[in-house]
PDB file of C-alpha atoms in Angstrom:
ATOM      1  CA  MET G   1      -8.769  -9.396  -4.096  1.00 79.00           C
ATOM      2  CA  ARG G   2      -7.043  -7.089  -1.595  1.00 89.00           C
ATOM      3  CA  ILE G   3      -5.352  -7.926   1.837  1.00 92.00           C
ATOM      4  CA  THR G   4      -6.260  -4.383   4.081  1.00 93.00           C
ATOM      5  CA  GLU G   5      -5.120  -4.511   7.317  1.00 95.00           C
ATOM      6  CA  ARG G   6      -8.181  -4.796   8.505  1.00 95.00           C
ATOM      7  CA  THR G   7      -8.301  -7.792   7.216  1.00 95.00           C
ATOM      8  CA  LEU G   8      -4.559  -8.885   9.032  1.00 96.00           C
ATOM      9  CA  HIS G   9      -6.168  -7.359  12.654  1.00 96.00           C
ATOM     10  CA  SER G  10      -9.487  -9.678  12.243  1.00 96.00           C
ATOM     11  CA  SER G  11      -6.555 -12.717  11.580  1.00 97.00           C
ATOM     12  CA  GLY G  12      -5.494 -11.832  14.822  1.00 97.00           C
ATOM     13  CA  LEU G  13      -1.816 -12.352  13.252  1.00 97.00           C
ATOM     14  CA  PRO G  14      -0.862  -8.665  15.204  1.00 97.00           C
ATOM     15  CA  VAL G  15      -1.706 -10.497  18.273  1.00 97.00           C
ATOM     16  CA  CYS G  16       0.718 -13.010  17.776  1.00 97.00           C
ATOM     17  CA  TRP G  17       3.085 -11.334  16.942  1.00 97.00           C
ATOM     18  CA  ALA G  18       3.473  -8.948  19.567  1.00 96.00           C
ATOM     19  CA  ALA G  19       3.379 -11.337  21.568  1.00 96.00           C
ATOM     20  CA  ALA G  20       5.734 -13.708  20.540  1.00 95.00           C
ATOM     21  CA  TYR G  21       8.627 -11.086  19.330  1.00 95.00           C
ATOM     22  CA  ALA G  22       9.771  -8.181  21.580  1.00 94.00           C
ATOM     23  CA  ALA G  23      10.301  -5.979  18.547  1.00 93.00           C
ATOM     24  CA  LEU G  24       7.179  -6.182  17.825  1.00 95.00           C
ATOM     25  CA  SER G  25       5.791  -5.297  21.074  1.00 93.00           C
ATOM     26  CA  SER G  26       5.248  -1.933  20.559  1.00 94.00           C
ATOM     27  CA  ALA G  27       2.361  -0.043  19.218  1.00 94.00           C
ATOM     28  CA  PRO G  28       4.135   1.972  16.886  1.00 94.00           C
ATOM     29  CA  ALA G  29       6.361  -1.054  15.972  1.00 94.00           C
ATOM     30  CA  LEU G  30       3.313  -3.046  15.548  1.00 95.00           C
ATOM     31  CA  ARG G  31       1.775  -0.510  13.162  1.00 95.00           C
ATOM     32  CA  GLU G  32       4.337  -0.574  10.563  1.00 95.00           C
ATOM     33  CA  ALA G  33       4.430  -4.382  10.666  1.00 96.00           C
ATOM     34  CA  VAL G  34       0.629  -4.138   9.740  1.00 96.00           C
ATOM     35  CA  ARG G  35       1.167  -1.905   7.044  1.00 95.00           C
ATOM     36  CA  HIS G  36       4.527  -3.078   5.504  1.00 95.00           C
ATOM     37  CA  THR G  37       2.581  -6.748   5.016  1.00 96.00           C
ATOM     38  CA  THR G  38      -0.066  -5.713   3.741  1.00 96.00           C
ATOM     39  CA  VAL G  39       1.163  -3.614   0.807  1.00 95.00           C
ATOM     40  CA  SER G  40       3.769  -6.119   0.873  1.00 95.00           C
ATOM     41  CA  LEU G  41       0.994  -9.153   0.083  1.00 96.00           C
ATOM     42  CA  ASP G  42      -0.982  -6.355  -2.159  1.00 94.00           C
ATOM     43  CA  ARG G  43       1.648  -6.505  -4.355  1.00 94.00           C
ATOM     44  CA  THR G  44       2.164  -9.724  -5.159  1.00 95.00           C
ATOM     45  CA  PRO G  45       0.478 -12.043  -7.349  1.00 96.00           C
ATOM     46  CA  ALA G  46      -3.277 -12.632  -7.916  1.00 95.00           C
ATOM     47  CA  GLY G  47      -3.150 -16.158  -6.966  1.00 95.00           C
ATOM     48  CA  TYR G  48      -1.002 -15.708  -4.041  1.00 95.00           C
ATOM     49  CA  ARG G  49      -2.757 -13.487  -2.766  1.00 95.00           C
ATOM     50  CA  TRP G  50      -6.045 -15.431  -3.382  1.00 96.00           C
ATOM     51  CA  ALA G  51      -4.842 -18.422  -1.226  1.00 95.00           C
ATOM     52  CA  MET G  52      -3.340 -15.858   1.715  1.00 96.00           C
ATOM     53  CA  ALA G  53      -6.829 -14.080   2.236  1.00 95.00           C
ATOM     54  CA  ALA G  54      -8.390 -17.745   2.942  1.00 95.00           C
ATOM     55  CA  ALA G  55      -5.173 -18.484   5.239  1.00 95.00           C
ATOM     56  CA  LEU G  56      -5.902 -15.354   7.168  1.00 96.00           C
ATOM     57  CA  ARG G  57      -9.083 -15.497   7.288  1.00 96.00           C
ATOM     58  CA  SER G  58      -8.798 -19.302   8.670  1.00 96.00           C
ATOM     59  CA  PHE G  59      -6.295 -18.671  11.015  1.00 96.00           C
ATOM     60  CA  PRO G  60      -8.620 -17.829  13.969  1.00 97.00           C
ATOM     61  CA  VAL G  61     -10.106 -20.720  13.305  1.00 96.00           C
ATOM     62  CA  ALA G  62      -6.920 -22.913  12.913  1.00 95.00           C
ATOM     63  CA  PHE G  63      -5.366 -21.425  16.180  1.00 97.00           C
ATOM     64  CA  HIS G  64      -8.435 -22.661  18.410  1.00 97.00           C
ATOM     65  CA  ALA G  65      -8.449 -25.592  16.851  1.00 95.00           C
ATOM     66  CA  VAL G  66      -4.916 -26.087  18.370  1.00 95.00           C
ATOM     67  CA  THR G  67      -4.788 -23.923  21.374  1.00 96.00           C
ATOM     68  CA  ARG G  68      -8.329 -24.146  22.053  1.00 96.00           C
ATOM     69  CA  ARG G  69      -8.730 -20.974  22.638  1.00 95.00           C
ATOM     70  CA  ARG G  70      -9.063 -18.010  21.302  1.00 96.00           C
ATOM     71  CA  ILE G  71      -6.279 -15.279  20.322  1.00 97.00           C
ATOM     72  CA  ARG G  72      -7.442 -12.646  21.237  1.00 95.00           C
ATOM     73  CA  HIS G  73      -8.082 -14.007  25.169  1.00 96.00           C
ATOM     74  CA  ALA G  74      -4.825 -16.351  25.119  1.00 97.00           C
ATOM     75  CA  THR G  75      -1.966 -15.680  26.995  1.00 96.00           C
ATOM     76  CA  PRO G  76       1.266 -15.026  25.852  1.00 96.00           C
ATOM     77  CA  GLU G  77       2.930 -18.234  26.749  1.00 97.00           C
ATOM     78  CA  GLU G  78      -0.238 -20.431  25.317  1.00 97.00           C
ATOM     79  CA  ILE G  79       0.599 -17.922  21.951  1.00 97.00           C
ATOM     80  CA  ARG G  80       4.162 -19.252  21.016  1.00 97.00           C
ATOM     81  CA  ALA G  81       2.617 -22.179  21.966  1.00 97.00           C
ATOM     82  CA  GLY G  82      -0.368 -22.258  19.333  1.00 97.00           C
ATOM     83  CA  LEU G  83       2.425 -20.830  16.268  1.00 97.00           C
ATOM     84  CA  ALA G  84       4.482 -23.650  16.989  1.00 96.00           C
ATOM     85  CA  ARG G  85       1.976 -26.174  16.338  1.00 96.00           C
ATOM     86  CA  MET G  86       0.765 -24.383  13.663  1.00 95.00           C
ATOM     87  CA  ARG G  87       3.777 -23.855  11.720  1.00 94.00           C
ATOM     88  CA  GLY G  88       3.829 -28.180  11.871  1.00 92.00           C
ATOM     89  CA  LEU G  89       0.752 -27.818   9.976  1.00 89.00           C
ATOM     90  CA  PRO G  90       1.196 -27.696   6.234  1.00 86.00           C
ATOM     91  CA  GLY G  91       0.048 -24.924   4.343  1.00 89.00           C
ATOM     92  CA  TYR G  92       0.408 -21.881   7.403  1.00 94.00           C
ATOM     93  CA  ALA G  93       4.069 -22.592   8.168  1.00 94.00           C
ATOM     94  CA  ASP G  94       4.466 -21.302   5.169  1.00 94.00           C
ATOM     95  CA  VAL G  95       1.879 -18.157   6.395  1.00 94.00           C
ATOM     96  CA  LEU G  96       3.975 -18.033   9.252  1.00 96.00           C
ATOM     97  CA  ARG G  97       6.566 -17.671   7.471  1.00 95.00           C
ATOM     98  CA  ALA G  98       6.100 -15.168   5.024  1.00 95.00           C
ATOM     99  CA  THR G  99       4.426 -12.765   7.277  1.00 96.00           C
ATOM    100  CA  THR G 100       6.164 -12.516   9.866  1.00 96.00           C
ATOM    101  CA  ALA G 101       9.125 -11.846   7.846  1.00 96.00           C
ATOM    102  CA  LEU G 102       7.068  -8.572   5.986  1.00 96.00           C
ATOM    103  CA  ALA G 103       6.403  -7.589  10.140  1.00 96.00           C
ATOM    104  CA  LEU G 104       9.526  -8.114  10.883  1.00 95.00           C
ATOM    105  CA  TYR G 105      10.641  -6.353   7.563  1.00 94.00           C
ATOM    106  CA  GLY G 106       8.403  -3.776   8.068  1.00 92.00           C
ATOM    107  CA  ALA G 107       8.936  -2.898  11.738  1.00 90.00           C
ATOM    108  CA  LEU G 108      12.426  -2.356  10.766  1.00 85.00           C
ATOM    109  CA  ASP G 109      11.801  -0.088   7.832  1.00 80.00           C
ATOM    110  CA  GLY G 110       8.548   1.436   7.225  1.00 64.00           C
ATOM    111  CA  THR G 111       5.889   1.177   4.731  1.00 49.00           C
ATOM    112  CA  PRO G 112       7.793   0.059   1.521  1.00 52.00           C
ATOM    113  CA  SER G 113       6.988   3.327  -0.653  1.00 53.00           C
ATOM    114  CA  ARG G 114       6.733   3.348  -4.324  1.00 49.00           C
ATOM    115  CA  ALA G 115       9.317   6.121  -5.171  1.00 43.00           C
ATOM    116  CA  ARG G 116      12.125   3.558  -3.062  1.00 48.00           C
ATOM    117  CA  THR G 117      10.843   0.419  -4.806  1.00 46.00           C
ATOM    118  CA  ARG G 118      11.118   1.813  -7.758  1.00 45.00           C
ATOM    119  CA  GLU G 119      14.476   3.386  -7.036  1.00 45.00           C
ATOM    120  CA  ALA G 120      15.670  -0.350  -6.375  1.00 48.00           C
ATOM    121  CA  ALA G 121      14.163  -1.840  -9.566  1.00 47.00           C
ATOM    122  CA  GLY G 122      16.233   0.808 -11.712  1.00 46.00           C
TER     123      GLY G 122
END
């Protein structure tokens, strides 16, 4: 199973990142964040990818459960409050921590290329 940019966009996380982090509010930065996050997650072991894909698919439902708002209709303040509540939910705290870190690295550094990762390994 692959985690695609479409999977990430369907989860609503990029909307949340843009509302919660000034560094991810511009379209180019958010685009790099999404690319970096999907490429990085696709390089993880299969079991981790399956769990992350399931968490991403259920993210909109979990967000709605804690906020009573759909991500795309929530205000930036509601998104930030919803993310704060979700960080208290088992499993989603780890999902948010991992994906947000990857997104912020992606916005700063861009998508990791195979050549750069090979250079770093070798």
